CSV table of C-alpha atoms in Angstrom, one decimal:
chain,number,residue,atom,x,y,z
W,74,UNK,CA,-5.8,-0.3,-13.6
W,75,UNK,CA,-7.1,-3.4,-11.8
W,76,UNK,CA,-7.9,-3.2,-8.1
W,77,UNK,CA,-6.0,-5.8,-6.1
W,78,UNK,CA,-7.0,-4.9,-2.6
W,79,UNK,CA,-8.6,-2.5,-0.2
W,80,UNK,CA,-7.4,-0.9,3.0
W,81,UNK,CA,-8.7,1.4,5.7
W,82,UNK,CA,-6.7,4.1,7.4
W,83,UNK,CA,-6.6,3.6,11.2
W,84,UNK,CA,-6.4,6.4,13.8
W,85,UNK,CA,-2.7,5.6,14.5
W,86,UNK,CA,-1.8,6.5,10.9
W,87,UNK,CA,-1.3,2.9,9.6
W,88,UNK,CA,-3.5,1.2,7.1
W,89,UNK,CA,-5.0,-2.3,7.3
W,90,UNK,CA,-6.9,-4.4,4.8
W,91,UNK,CA,-6.7,-7.1,2.3
W,92,UNK,CA,-4.5,-7.9,-0.7
W,93,UNK,CA,-6.4,-10.2,-3.2
W,94,UNK,CA,-5.1,-11.5,-6.5
W,95,UNK,CA,-6.0,-14.6,-8.4
W,96,UNK,CA,-3.6,-16.6,-6.2
W,97,UNK,CA,-3.0,-14.5,-3.1
W,98,UNK,CA,-5.5,-13.6,-0.4
W,99,UNK,CA,-3.7,-12.0,2.6
W,100,UNK,CA,-4.4,-9.5,5.3
W,101,UNK,CA,-1.9,-6.7,5.1
W,102,UNK,CA,-0.9,-3.6,7.2
W,103,UNK,CA,1.0,-0.5,6.2
W,104,UNK,CA,3.1,0.3,9.2
W,105,UNK,CA,4.6,3.8,9.5
W,106,UNK,CA,8.4,3.6,8.9
W,107,UNK,CA,11.0,5.5,10.9
W,108,UNK,CA,12.7,7.4,8.0
W,109,UNK,CA,16.4,8.1,8.4
W,110,UNK,CA,16.8,8.6,4.7
W,111,UNK,CA,14.6,9.6,1.8
W,112,UNK,CA,15.4,6.3,0.1
W,113,UNK,CA,13.3,4.5,2.8
W,114,UNK,CA,9.6,4.3,2.2
W,115,UNK,CA,7.0,6.0,4.4
W,116,UNK,CA,5.5,2.7,5.3
W,117,UNK,CA,6.5,-1.0,5.5
W,118,UNK,CA,3.8,-3.3,4.1
W,119,UNK,CA,3.4,-6.3,6.3
W,120,UNK,CA,1.5,-9.6,5.9
W,121,UNK,CA,1.7,-11.0,9.4
W,122,UNK,CA,5.4,-11.0,10.3
W,123,UNK,CA,6.6,-10.9,6.7
W,124,UNK,CA,7.5,-7.6,5.0
W,125,UNK,CA,6.1,-7.7,1.4
W,126,UNK,CA,6.7,-4.2,0.3
W,127,UNK,CA,7.2,-0.5,0.8
W,128,UNK,CA,5.0,2.5,0.2
W,129,UNK,CA,5.8,6.2,-0.3
W,130,UNK,CA,3.7,9.3,-0.4
W,131,UNK,CA,3.6,10.3,-4.1
W,132,UNK,CA,6.1,13.0,-4.7
W,133,UNK,CA,3.9,15.1,-7.0
W,134,UNK,CA,1.0,15.2,-4.6
W,135,UNK,CA,0.4,16.4,-1.1
W,136,UNK,CA,1.2,13.9,1.6
W,137,UNK,CA,-2.4,14.1,2.7
W,138,UNK,CA,-4.4,13.6,-0.5
W,139,UNK,CA,-4.3,9.8,-0.3
W,140,UNK,CA,-2.0,9.0,-3.2
W,141,UNK,CA,0.6,6.6,-2.1
W,142,UNK,CA,2.9,4.6,-4.4
W,143,UNK,CA,3.5,0.9,-3.5
W,144,UNK,CA,6.2,-1.7,-4.5
W,145,UNK,CA,5.2,-5.2,-3.5
W,146,UNK,CA,7.7,-8.1,-3.7
W,147,UNK,CA,7.3,-11.8,-2.6
W,148,UNK,CA,8.2,-15.1,-4.2
W,149,UNK,CA,4.5,-15.6,-5.0
W,150,UNK,CA,4.8,-12.6,-7.4
W,151,UNK,CA,7.7,-14.1,-9.4
W,152,UNK,CA,11.0,-12.3,-10.0
W,153,UNK,CA,9.5,-8.9,-10.5
W,154,UNK,CA,8.1,-6.4,-8.0
W,155,UNK,CA,4.6,-5.2,-8.5
W,156,UNK,CA,3.9,-1.5,-8.7
W,157,UNK,CA,0.6,-0.2,-7.4
W,158,UNK,CA,-1.1,2.9,-6.0
W,159,UNK,CA,-3.2,3.6,-3.0
W,160,UNK,CA,-6.1,5.8,-3.9
W,161,UNK,CA,-8.8,7.1,-1.6
W,162,UNK,CA,-12.4,5.9,-2.3
W,163,UNK,CA,-15.4,8.2,-2.0
W,164,UNK,CA,-16.3,8.8,1.6
W,165,UNK,CA,-18.4,6.1,3.3
W,166,UNK,CA,-18.6,7.7,6.7
W,167,UNK,CA,-16.0,8.1,9.5
W,168,UNK,CA,-13.5,5.6,8.0
W,169,UNK,CA,-11.1,6.5,5.3
W,170,UNK,CA,-11.1,3.7,2.7
W,171,UNK,CA,-8.6,3.2,-0.1
W,172,UNK,CA,-8.2,0.9,-3.1
W,173,UNK,CA,-4.9,-0.7,-4.1
W,174,UNK,CA,-4.7,-0.5,-7.9
W,175,UNK,CA,-2.0,-2.4,-9.8
W,176,UNK,CA,-0.1,-0.5,-12.4
W,177,UNK,CA,1.3,-3.0,-14.9
W,178,UNK,CA,2.8,-0.3,-17.1
W,179,UNK,CA,5.2,0.7,-14.2
W,180,UNK,CA,6.9,-2.7,-14.2
């Protein structure tokens, strides 16, 4: 699966990094979401003041193993939402770094 971005987990539980495709280069942040139903994601994915997606802890994995499913949607992506996954990279020190990998088969 192609990597379309990288994020770092911050001490407050959010993630911040960069989404990068052939046409899009944006700073993004995963903001913890107040969940009042299971249908809502665990995070809102923001680019500045614009919400571009939602992320959920993967149901088949532990909340804490780094696997998070993403759905990204914006006019720049066309009429379909992008499915991706947040996966922890090998440790590079104190920071917890993750790759955003696009999953075209989940479209």
